[in-house]
Amino acid sequence: MRAILMGLLLAASGAAAQQAADAVEPEGLSTGGFESLSPEVNAALAAKAAGVPVEANDWMVVAANPHAVRAGADVLAAGGTAADAMVAVQVMLGLVEPQSSGLGGGAFLVWYDAASGELTTFDGRETAPLAATPRLFQDESGEPLRFFDAVVGGRSVGTPGTPALLAEVHRRYGTQAWAGLLAPAIGLAREGFEVSPRLAQLIAGDAERLATSDITAAYFMPEGVPLVAGDVRVNVPYANTLDLLAEEGVGAFYAGDLARTIVATVQGAENAGVLSEVDLAIYRVKERPAVCAAYRGHDVCGMGPPSSGAIAVGQTLGMLEGYDLSAGPDDVTVRRLIGDASRLAFADRGQYVADSDFVPVPVFGMMEPAYLAQRGALLGGDVALAEVSAGEPEFDHALNWADGEAIELPSTSHISIVDSFGNVAAMTTTIENGFGSRLMVGGFLLNNELTDFSFRSHRGGVPIANRVEPGKRPRSSMSPTIVMKDGAPVIVAGSPGGSRIIGYTAQAIIGMIDWGLDPQQAANLPHAVNRFGTYDLEAGTRAEALGEGLASMGYETNTRALTSGLHLIAIGDSLRGGADPRREGIALGE
Ligand code: GLY
């Protein structure tokens, strides 16, 4: 397995900015509307509604929209690999779930290769343009811009990485013809797809921002009226873009007419950006070693920097290793332990984690069992930790970083796949905020991923690790995860949800390992998430009942929607898949 085995007080203003961000829910709850697609889709929807996993023996795919899952399932049933299916799923998601991910965004993939038994990761994260400076998101006096002033328009657009990631992984691990994988999405884009309840709800909620671009407004609000559920939407520009990529490969995305149109759109937007043709031409996918944490006899493996996902999920679990969580998710002490472990992980994340090609990140030191045991010992009391600060992991460079304050309000989507050869793909994919920068080119939305950088570049004269720098990749929370046991994959996991992705994914893993849940039960678990001190409790679920006990332990609590999108597969004697009831996804397998 190619894997690395693994103060300052949390600045009050950073935590305050994050908590202000909590007030906005980028993607609310919605489900349904797919009952007529096929008997298999119906059965999958029924299983999800009944709270039972989909079972299969050969292959399985779980993703956020039944059209996309079906496209992936057709590829797998025809003998394609997980890499082939991933391409088909992603290009279909770009059509039917355009607010969350697509060609204009970035993605991370954790890949288990059955032939070699190796686990590796691919970084298709967006990059800052070469002309970007640390002051990209500051006003003339150096103060951070308001979040949506930064998001909407060209300024926030990083060089997209998803097309390059799809092509690279297909080149390495695919067996099916590239053009054929794009064909179902091309067909549906020309024929028209039914707008889902979720997409319609999100368009209605974002109408004002969508209206800032004529092309985007015309697509989502033809003649000024937001699309509603059941409307049939044709997307000819998207079909043309996919035709181009089918014929010429993704090189046609990074140079030529499409690249020039992307650059002209970004530079010509009212809130102009600095993306250039050179930025597109030099974009590269990076293969990186997986970052793994030991947890109760398993190796929990995921995406290292520029994602904070595997580090924060792994640290949270590593700190909990010495504690008994068997009392389950409704036990207030169990919640204290998980919540404070998460807070400690977020304190390290805020101070140390950024693109490791630009700043030295002490990944090894942060994942080291002795360090995690020392941090975990802080959880030994019986009330909430009064103060949480970054630890001092072992490092081999000076680490004098100030605490960052990136605000993450993403759309994002997670895809889990196991193919009939035993390959496994965990891919989390995003354009950042719902509808990204609100700029549309070639039938897809451009990302606003650069707003995942810290808007502040310095604090008290000390630089922030996750500040904007030319060519750098913004820190992510995306946590595509493959859990290994005795050298074989046993769980595939991941979710959208901004920096709460970390808590959602950690809970799903605890649910399956500690509480013996199947993947659908784990996806159904009510959420209680603590990142910066305030305990978020999922509204309308039994997590609300934890409020009194947590308050008596000293936590501030906040009841709110917590719209995860967990897509989980358990690999054992059979494959079992679960899809998050909060979104429109399903599991299909055979
Ligand atoms: N933009 C979401 C993330 O990368 O975490």
Coordinates of N, CA and C in Angstrom, one line a residue, residues 62-278:
V62 N -22.6 4.3 -5.9 CA -23.5 5.2 -5.1 C -23.1 6.6 -5.4
A63 N -24.1 7.4 -5.8 CA -23.9 8.8 -6.1 C -25.1 9.6 -6.0
A64 N -25.1 10.9 -6.3 CA -26.1 11.8 -5.8 C -27.3 12.0 -6.6
N65 N -27.4 11.3 -7.8 CA -28.5 11.5 -8.7 C -28.8 10.2 -9.4
P66 N -30.0 9.7 -9.5 CA -30.3 8.4 -10.1 C -29.8 8.4 -11.6
H67 N -29.9 9.5 -12.4 CA -29.4 9.4 -13.7 C -27.9 9.1 -13.8
A68 N -27.2 9.7 -12.9 CA -25.7 9.5 -12.8 C -25.4 8.1 -12.4
V69 N -26.1 7.6 -11.4 CA -25.9 6.3 -10.8 C -26.1 5.3 -11.9
R70 N -27.2 5.5 -12.7 CA -27.6 4.6 -13.7 C -26.5 4.6 -14.8
A71 N -26.0 5.7 -15.2 CA -24.9 5.8 -16.2 C -23.7 5.0 -15.7
G72 N -23.3 5.1 -14.4 CA -22.2 4.4 -13.9 C -22.5 2.9 -13.9
A73 N -23.8 2.5 -13.5 CA -24.1 1.1 -13.4 C -24.1 0.4 -14.7
D74 N -24.5 1.1 -15.8 CA -24.5 0.6 -17.1 C -23.0 0.2 -17.5
V75 N -22.1 1.1 -17.2 CA -20.7 0.9 -17.5 C -20.2 -0.3 -16.7
L76 N -20.5 -0.4 -15.5 CA -20.0 -1.5 -14.6 C -20.6 -2.8 -15.1
A77 N -21.9 -2.8 -15.4 CA -22.6 -4.0 -15.9 C -22.0 -4.5 -17.2
A78 N -21.5 -3.6 -18.0 CA -20.9 -4.0 -19.3 C -19.4 -4.4 -19.1
G79 N -18.9 -4.5 -17.9 CA -17.5 -4.9 -17.7 C -16.5 -3.8 -17.6
G80 N -17.0 -2.6 -17.5 CA -16.1 -1.4 -17.3 C -15.5 -1.4 -15.9
T81 N -14.4 -0.6 -15.7 CA -13.8 -0.5 -14.4 C -14.4 0.7 -13.6
A82 N -14.1 0.8 -12.3 CA -14.5 1.9 -11.5 C -14.1 3.2 -12.1
A83 N -12.9 3.2 -12.8 CA -12.5 4.5 -13.4 C -13.4 4.8 -14.6
D84 N -13.8 3.8 -15.4 CA -14.7 4.1 -16.5 C -16.0 4.7 -15.9
A85 N -16.5 4.0 -14.9 CA -17.8 4.4 -14.3 C -17.8 5.8 -13.8
M86 N -16.6 6.1 -13.2 CA -16.5 7.4 -12.5 C -16.6 8.5 -13.6
V87 N -16.1 8.3 -14.8 CA -16.2 9.3 -15.9 C -17.7 9.4 -16.2
A88 N -18.4 8.3 -16.4 CA -19.8 8.4 -16.8 C -20.6 9.1 -15.8
V89 N -20.3 8.8 -14.5 CA -21.1 9.4 -13.4 C -20.8 10.9 -13.3
Q90 N -19.6 11.3 -13.4 CA -19.2 12.7 -13.3 C -19.8 13.5 -14.4
V91 N -19.7 13.1 -15.6 CA -20.2 13.9 -16.7 C -21.8 14.0 -16.7
M92 N -22.4 12.9 -16.1 CA -23.9 13.0 -16.0 C -24.2 13.9 -14.8
L93 N -23.5 13.9 -13.7 CA -23.8 14.8 -12.6 C -23.6 16.2 -13.1
G94 N -22.7 16.5 -14.0 CA -22.5 17.9 -14.5 C -23.7 18.4 -15.2
L95 N -24.5 17.5 -15.7 CA -25.8 17.8 -16.4 C -26.9 18.0 -15.4
V96 N -27.1 16.9 -14.6 CA -28.4 16.9 -13.8 C -28.2 17.4 -12.4
E97 N -27.0 17.6 -11.9 CA -26.7 18.2 -10.6 C -25.7 19.3 -10.8
P98 N -25.9 20.2 -11.7 CA -24.9 21.2 -12.1 C -24.4 22.1 -11.0
Q99 N -25.3 22.3 -10.0 CA -25.0 23.2 -8.9 C -23.8 22.7 -8.0
S100 N -23.5 21.4 -8.1 CA -22.6 20.8 -7.1 C -21.2 20.4 -7.7
S101 N -21.2 20.0 -8.9 CA -19.9 19.6 -9.4 C -19.9 19.6 -11.0
G102 N -18.8 19.5 -11.6 CA -18.8 19.4 -13.0 C -17.4 19.7 -13.7
L103 N -17.4 19.9 -15.0 CA -16.2 20.1 -15.7 C -15.5 21.4 -15.2
G104 N -16.3 22.4 -14.7 CA -15.7 23.6 -14.3 C -15.1 23.6 -12.9
G105 N -15.0 22.4 -12.3 CA -14.6 22.4 -10.9 C -13.4 21.5 -10.7
G106 N -13.3 21.0 -9.4 CA -12.1 20.1 -9.1 C -12.6 19.0 -8.3
A107 N -11.7 18.0 -8.1 CA -12.1 16.8 -7.4 C -10.8 16.1 -6.8
F108 N -11.1 15.2 -5.8 CA -10.0 14.3 -5.3 C -10.5 12.9 -5.4
L109 N -9.6 12.0 -5.8 CA -9.9 10.6 -5.9 C -9.0 9.8 -5.0
V110 N -9.6 8.9 -4.2 CA -8.8 7.8 -3.6 C -9.1 6.5 -4.3
W111 N -8.0 5.9 -4.7 CA -8.2 4.7 -5.7 C -7.5 3.5 -5.1
Y112 N -8.2 2.4 -5.0 CA -7.6 1.1 -4.6 C -7.5 0.3 -5.9
D113 N -6.3 -0.1 -6.2 CA -6.1 -0.9 -7.5 C -6.0 -2.3 -7.1
A114 N -6.9 -3.1 -7.5 CA -7.0 -4.5 -7.1 C -5.8 -5.3 -7.6
A115 N -5.4 -5.0 -8.9 CA -4.3 -5.8 -9.5 C -3.0 -5.7 -8.7
S116 N -2.7 -4.5 -8.2 CA -1.4 -4.3 -7.5 C -1.6 -4.3 -6.0
G117 N -2.9 -4.2 -5.5 CA -3.1 -4.1 -4.1 C -2.7 -2.7 -3.5
E118 N -2.5 -1.8 -4.4 CA -2.0 -0.4 -3.9 C -3.1 0.6 -3.8
L119 N -2.9 1.4 -2.8 CA -3.9 2.5 -2.6 C -3.1 3.8 -3.0
T120 N -3.8 4.7 -3.7 CA -3.1 5.9 -4.1 C -4.2 7.0 -4.2
T121 N -3.8 8.3 -4.4 CA -4.8 9.3 -4.5 C -4.4 10.3 -5.7
F122 N -5.4 10.9 -6.2 CA -5.2 11.9 -7.3 C -5.8 13.2 -6.9
D123 N -5.0 14.2 -7.1 CA -5.4 15.6 -6.7 C -5.7 16.4 -8.0
G124 N -7.0 16.5 -8.2 CA -7.5 17.3 -9.4 C -8.1 18.6 -8.9
R125 N -7.5 19.2 -7.8 CA -7.9 20.5 -7.2 C -7.7 21.6 -8.1
E126 N -8.6 22.6 -8.1 CA -8.3 23.8 -8.8 C -7.1 24.6 -8.3
T127 N -6.5 25.3 -9.2 CA -5.3 26.1 -8.8 C -5.5 27.6 -8.9
A128 N -4.8 28.4 -8.1 CA -4.9 29.8 -8.2 C -4.1 30.2 -9.5
P129 N -4.7 31.2 -10.2 CA -3.9 31.7 -11.4 C -2.6 32.2 -11.0
L130 N -1.7 32.2 -12.0 CA -0.3 32.7 -11.7 C -0.3 34.2 -11.4
A131 N -1.4 34.9 -11.8 CA -1.4 36.4 -11.5 C -2.1 36.7 -10.2
A132 N -2.5 35.6 -9.5 CA -3.2 35.9 -8.2 C -2.2 36.3 -7.1
T133 N -2.6 37.1 -6.2 CA -1.8 37.5 -5.1 C -2.5 37.2 -3.7
P134 N -1.7 37.2 -2.6 CA -2.4 37.0 -1.3 C -3.5 37.9 -1.0
R135 N -3.6 39.1 -1.7 CA -4.6 40.1 -1.5 C -5.8 39.9 -2.4
L136 N -5.9 38.8 -3.0 CA -7.0 38.6 -4.0 C -8.4 38.9 -3.4
F137 N -8.6 38.5 -2.2 CA -9.9 38.6 -1.6 C -9.9 39.7 -0.5
Q138 N -9.1 40.7 -0.7 CA -9.1 41.8 0.3 C -9.5 43.1 -0.4
D139 N -10.0 44.1 0.4 CA -10.3 45.4 -0.2 C -9.1 46.2 -0.2
E140 N -9.3 47.5 -0.6 CA -8.1 48.3 -0.7 C -7.3 48.6 0.6
S141 N -8.1 48.4 1.7 CA -7.4 48.6 3.0 C -6.9 47.3 3.6
G142 N -7.0 46.2 2.8 CA -6.5 44.9 3.3 C -7.5 44.1 4.1
E143 N -8.7 44.6 4.2 CA -9.7 43.9 4.9 C -10.4 42.8 4.0
P144 N -10.7 41.6 4.6 CA -11.3 40.6 3.8 C -12.7 41.0 3.2
L145 N -12.9 40.6 1.9 CA -14.2 40.9 1.3 C -15.3 40.1 2.0
R146 N -16.5 40.6 1.8 CA -17.6 39.7 2.3 C -17.7 38.5 1.4
F147 N -18.2 37.4 1.9 CA -18.0 36.1 1.2 C -18.6 36.1 -0.2
F148 N -19.9 36.5 -0.3 CA -20.5 36.5 -1.6 C -20.0 37.5 -2.6
D149 N -19.4 38.6 -2.0 CA -18.7 39.6 -2.9 C -17.5 39.0 -3.6
A150 N -16.9 38.0 -2.9 CA -15.8 37.3 -3.5 C -16.2 36.2 -4.4
V151 N -17.3 35.5 -4.1 CA -17.7 34.3 -4.8 C -18.2 34.6 -6.2
V152 N -19.1 35.6 -6.3 CA -19.9 35.7 -7.6 C -19.0 36.5 -8.6
G153 N -18.8 35.9 -9.7 CA -18.0 36.6 -10.8 C -16.7 35.9 -11.0
G154 N -15.8 36.5 -11.7 CA -14.6 35.8 -12.1 C -13.4 35.7 -11.1
R155 N -13.5 36.5 -10.1 CA -12.3 36.6 -9.1 C -12.1 35.2 -8.5
S156 N -13.1 34.5 -8.2 CA -13.0 33.3 -7.4 C -12.7 32.0 -8.2
V157 N -12.6 32.2 -9.5 CA -12.5 31.0 -10.4 C -11.0 30.5 -10.4
G158 N -10.8 29.3 -10.0 CA -9.5 28.6 -10.2 C -9.5 27.7 -11.4
T159 N -8.3 27.4 -11.8 CA -8.1 26.5 -13.0 C -8.8 25.2 -12.7
P160 N -9.8 24.8 -13.5 CA -10.6 23.6 -13.2 C -9.6 22.3 -13.3
G161 N -9.9 21.4 -12.4 CA -9.1 20.1 -12.5 C -9.8 18.9 -12.8
T162 N -11.2 18.9 -12.8 CA -11.9 17.7 -12.9 C -11.7 17.1 -14.3
P163 N -11.8 17.8 -15.4 CA -11.6 17.2 -16.7 C -10.2 16.4 -16.8
A164 N -9.2 17.1 -16.3 CA -7.9 16.4 -16.3 C -7.8 15.2 -15.4
L165 N -8.5 15.3 -14.3 CA -8.5 14.1 -13.4 C -9.2 12.9 -14.1
L166 N -10.4 13.2 -14.7 CA -11.1 12.1 -15.3 C -10.2 11.5 -16.4
A167 N -9.6 12.3 -17.2 CA -8.8 11.8 -18.3 C -7.6 11.0 -17.8
E168 N -6.9 11.5 -16.8 CA -5.7 10.8 -16.2 C -6.1 9.4 -15.6
V169 N -7.2 9.4 -14.9 CA -7.6 8.1 -14.2 C -8.1 7.2 -15.3
H170 N -8.8 7.7 -16.3 CA -9.2 6.8 -17.4 C -8.0 6.2 -18.1
R171 N -7.1 7.1 -18.3 CA -5.8 6.6 -19.1 C -5.1 5.5 -18.3
R172 N -5.1 5.7 -16.9 CA -4.4 4.7 -16.1 C -5.2 3.5 -15.8
Y173 N -6.5 3.6 -15.6 CA -7.2 2.5 -15.1 C -8.5 2.1 -15.9
G174 N -8.8 2.9 -17.0 CA -10.0 2.6 -17.7 C -9.8 1.5 -18.8
T175 N -10.8 0.9 -19.2 CA -10.7 -0.1 -20.2 C -11.8 0.2 -21.4
Q176 N -12.7 1.0 -21.1 CA -13.8 1.3 -22.1 C -13.4 2.6 -22.9
A177 N -14.0 2.6 -24.1 CA -13.6 3.8 -24.9 C -14.1 5.1 -24.3
W178 N -13.3 6.1 -24.3 CA -13.6 7.4 -23.6 C -14.9 8.0 -24.2
A179 N -15.0 8.0 -25.5 CA -16.2 8.7 -26.1 C -17.5 8.0 -25.6
G180 N -17.4 6.7 -25.5 CA -18.6 6.0 -25.1 C -19.1 6.3 -23.7
L181 N -18.1 6.7 -22.9 CA -18.5 7.0 -21.5 C -19.2 8.4 -21.4
L182 N -18.9 9.2 -22.4 CA -19.5 10.5 -22.4 C -20.9 10.5 -23.1
A183 N -21.1 9.4 -23.9 CA -22.3 9.4 -24.7 C -23.7 9.5 -24.0
P184 N -23.9 8.8 -22.9 CA -25.2 8.9 -22.2 C -25.5 10.4 -21.8
A185 N -24.5 11.1 -21.3 CA -24.7 12.5 -20.9 C -24.9 13.4 -22.1
I186 N -24.2 13.1 -23.2 CA -24.5 13.9 -24.4 C -25.9 13.7 -24.9
G187 N -26.4 12.4 -24.8 CA -27.7 12.1 -25.3 C -28.8 12.8 -24.4
L188 N -28.6 12.7 -23.1 CA -29.6 13.3 -22.2 C -29.6 14.8 -22.3
A189 N -28.4 15.4 -22.5 CA -28.3 16.9 -22.6 C -29.1 17.3 -23.9
R190 N -29.0 16.6 -24.9 CA -29.8 17.0 -26.2 C -31.3 16.7 -26.0
E191 N -31.6 15.6 -25.4 CA -33.0 15.1 -25.3 C -33.7 16.0 -24.2
G192 N -32.9 16.3 -23.2 CA -33.5 17.1 -22.1 C -33.7 16.2 -20.9
F193 N -33.4 16.7 -19.7 CA -33.6 15.9 -18.5 C -34.7 16.6 -17.6
E194 N -35.3 15.9 -16.8 CA -36.3 16.5 -15.9 C -35.6 17.1 -14.7
V195 N -35.9 18.4 -14.5 CA -35.3 19.1 -13.4 C -35.8 18.5 -12.1
S196 N -34.8 18.1 -11.2 CA -35.2 17.4 -10.0 C -35.8 18.4 -8.9
P197 N -36.5 17.9 -8.0 CA -37.0 18.8 -6.9 C -35.9 19.6 -6.2
R198 N -34.8 18.9 -6.0 CA -33.7 19.6 -5.3 C -33.1 20.7 -6.1
L199 N -32.8 20.4 -7.4 CA -32.2 21.5 -8.3 C -33.2 22.6 -8.4
A200 N -34.5 22.4 -8.5 CA -35.5 23.4 -8.6 C -35.5 24.3 -7.4
Q201 N -35.4 23.6 -6.2 CA -35.5 24.4 -4.9 C -34.2 25.3 -4.8
L202 N -33.1 24.8 -5.3 CA -31.9 25.5 -5.1 C -31.8 26.7 -6.1
I203 N -32.4 26.5 -7.3 CA -32.5 27.6 -8.3 C -33.3 28.7 -7.7
A204 N -34.5 28.3 -7.2 CA -35.4 29.3 -6.6 C -34.7 30.1 -5.5
G205 N -33.9 29.4 -4.7 CA -33.3 30.1 -3.6 C -32.1 30.9 -4.0
D206 N -31.6 30.8 -5.2 CA -30.4 31.5 -5.6 C -30.7 32.5 -6.8
A207 N -31.9 32.7 -7.0 CA -32.3 33.5 -8.2 C -31.6 34.8 -8.4
E208 N -31.4 35.5 -7.3 CA -30.8 36.8 -7.4 C -29.3 36.7 -7.9
R209 N -28.6 35.7 -7.4 CA -27.2 35.6 -7.8 C -27.1 35.0 -9.2
L210 N -28.0 34.1 -9.5 CA -28.0 33.5 -10.8 C -28.2 34.6 -11.9
A211 N -29.0 35.6 -11.5 CA -29.3 36.6 -12.4 C -28.1 37.6 -12.7
T212 N -27.0 37.4 -12.0 CA -25.9 38.3 -12.3 C -25.2 38.0 -13.6
S213 N -25.4 36.8 -14.1 CA -24.8 36.5 -15.4 C -25.9 36.2 -16.4
D214 N -25.9 36.8 -17.6 CA -27.0 36.6 -18.6 C -27.1 35.1 -19.0
I215 N -25.9 34.5 -19.3 CA -25.9 33.1 -19.8 C -26.5 32.2 -18.7
T216 N -26.0 32.4 -17.4 CA -26.5 31.6 -16.3 C -28.0 31.8 -16.1
A217 N -28.4 33.0 -16.1 CA -29.8 33.3 -15.9 C -30.7 32.7 -17.0
A218 N -30.2 32.8 -18.2 CA -31.0 32.2 -19.3 C -31.2 30.7 -19.2
Y219 N -30.1 30.1 -18.7 CA -30.2 28.6 -18.5 C -31.1 28.2 -17.4
F220 N -30.9 28.8 -16.2 CA -31.6 28.3 -15.0 C -33.0 29.0 -14.9
M221 N -33.1 30.2 -15.5 CA -34.4 30.9 -15.4 C -34.8 31.4 -16.7
P222 N -35.2 30.5 -17.6 CA -35.6 31.0 -19.0 C -36.7 32.0 -18.9
E223 N -36.6 33.0 -19.7 CA -37.5 34.1 -19.7 C -37.8 34.7 -18.3
G224 N -36.7 34.6 -17.4 CA -36.8 35.2 -16.1 C -37.5 34.4 -15.1
V225 N -38.0 33.2 -15.4 CA -38.7 32.4 -14.5 C -37.9 31.1 -14.1
P226 N -37.6 31.0 -12.8 CA -36.8 29.8 -12.3 C -37.4 28.5 -12.8
L227 N -36.6 27.6 -13.3 CA -37.1 26.2 -13.6 C -37.7 25.6 -12.4
V228 N -38.7 24.8 -12.6 CA -39.4 24.1 -11.5 C -39.2 22.6 -11.7
A229 N -39.5 21.9 -10.6 CA -39.3 20.4 -10.7 C -40.2 19.8 -11.8
G230 N -39.6 19.0 -12.6 CA -40.4 18.3 -13.7 C -40.3 19.1 -15.0
D231 N -39.8 20.3 -15.0 CA -39.5 21.0 -16.3 C -38.4 20.1 -17.0
V232 N -38.5 20.1 -18.3 CA -37.5 19.4 -19.1 C -36.5 20.4 -19.6
R233 N -35.2 20.2 -19.2 CA -34.2 21.2 -19.6 C -33.2 20.5 -20.6
V234 N -33.1 21.2 -21.7 CA -32.1 20.7 -22.7 C -30.8 21.6 -22.5
N235 N -29.6 21.0 -22.7 CA -28.4 21.7 -22.5 C -27.5 21.4 -23.8
V236 N -27.8 22.1 -24.9 CA -27.0 21.9 -26.1 C -25.5 22.3 -25.9
P237 N -25.3 23.4 -25.3 CA -23.8 23.8 -25.1 C -23.0 22.7 -24.4
Y238 N -23.7 22.1 -23.4 CA -23.0 21.0 -22.7 C -22.8 19.8 -23.6
A239 N -23.8 19.4 -24.4 CA -23.6 18.3 -25.3 C -22.5 18.6 -26.3
N240 N -22.4 19.9 -26.7 CA -21.3 20.3 -27.7 C -19.9 20.2 -27.0
T241 N -19.9 20.6 -25.7 CA -18.6 20.5 -25.0 C -18.2 19.1 -24.9
L242 N -19.1 18.2 -24.5 CA -18.8 16.8 -24.3 C -18.4 16.1 -25.7
D243 N -19.1 16.6 -26.7 CA -18.8 16.1 -28.1 C -17.3 16.4 -28.4
L244 N -16.9 17.7 -28.1 CA -15.6 18.1 -28.3 C -14.6 17.3 -27.5
L245 N -14.9 17.0 -26.2 CA -14.0 16.2 -25.4 C -13.9 14.8 -25.8
A246 N -15.1 14.3 -26.3 CA -15.2 12.9 -26.8 C -14.3 12.7 -28.1
E247 N -14.3 13.7 -28.9 CA -13.5 13.6 -30.2 C -12.0 14.0 -30.0
E248 N -11.7 15.0 -29.2 CA -10.4 15.5 -29.1 C -9.7 15.2 -27.8
G249 N -10.4 14.7 -26.8 CA -9.8 14.5 -25.5 C -9.8 15.8 -24.7
V250 N -9.4 15.7 -23.4 CA -9.5 16.9 -22.6 C -8.5 18.0 -22.9
G251 N -7.5 17.7 -23.7 CA -6.7 18.7 -24.2 C -7.5 19.9 -24.8
A252 N -8.6 19.6 -25.3 CA -9.4 20.6 -25.9 C -10.1 21.5 -24.9
F253 N -10.1 21.0 -23.6 CA -10.6 21.9 -22.5 C -9.5 22.9 -22.1
Y254 N -8.3 22.5 -22.1 CA -7.2 23.3 -21.6 C -6.5 24.2 -22.6
A255 N -6.8 24.0 -23.9 CA -6.2 24.9 -24.9 C -7.2 25.0 -26.1
G256 N -7.3 26.1 -26.8 CA -8.2 26.2 -27.9 C -9.4 27.1 -27.6
D257 N -10.4 26.9 -28.4 CA -11.5 27.8 -28.3 C -12.2 27.8 -26.9
L258 N -12.4 26.6 -26.4 CA -13.1 26.5 -25.1 C -12.3 27.1 -24.0
A259 N -11.0 26.9 -24.0 CA -10.1 27.5 -23.0 C -10.2 29.1 -23.2
R260 N -10.2 29.6 -24.4 CA -10.2 31.0 -24.6 C -11.6 31.6 -24.1
T261 N -12.6 30.8 -24.3 CA -13.9 31.3 -23.8 C -14.0 31.3 -22.3
I262 N -13.4 30.3 -21.7 CA -13.4 30.3 -20.2 C -12.6 31.5 -19.7
V263 N -11.5 31.8 -20.3 CA -10.6 32.9 -19.8 C -11.4 34.2 -20.1
A264 N -12.0 34.4 -21.3 CA -12.7 35.6 -21.6 C -13.9 35.8 -20.6
T265 N -14.5 34.7 -20.3 CA -15.7 34.8 -19.3 C -15.2 35.3 -17.9
V266 N -14.1 34.7 -17.5 CA -13.6 35.1 -16.2 C -13.1 36.5 -16.2
Q267 N -12.3 36.9 -17.2 CA -11.7 38.2 -17.2 C -12.7 39.3 -17.6
G268 N -13.8 38.9 -18.3 CA -14.8 39.9 -18.7 C -16.0 40.0 -17.7
A269 N -16.0 39.2 -16.6 CA -17.1 39.3 -15.6 C -16.9 40.6 -14.9
E270 N -18.1 41.0 -14.3 CA -18.1 42.3 -13.6 C -17.0 42.3 -12.4
N271 N -17.0 41.2 -11.7 CA -16.0 41.0 -10.6 C -14.9 40.2 -11.2
A272 N -14.1 40.9 -12.1 CA -13.2 40.1 -13.0 C -12.1 39.3 -12.2
G273 N -11.8 38.2 -12.9 CA -10.7 37.4 -12.3 C -9.5 37.5 -13.2
V274 N -8.4 36.8 -12.8 CA -7.1 36.9 -13.5 C -6.7 35.6 -14.1
L275 N -7.6 34.6 -14.2 CA -7.3 33.4 -14.9 C -6.8 33.6 -16.3
S276 N -5.8 32.9 -16.8 CA -5.3 33.1 -18.1 C -5.2 31.8 -18.9
E277 N -4.9 31.9 -20.2 CA -4.8 30.7 -21.0 C -3.6 29.9 -20.5
V278 N -2.5 30.6 -20.0 CA -1.4 29.9 -19.5 C -1.7 29.0 -18.3

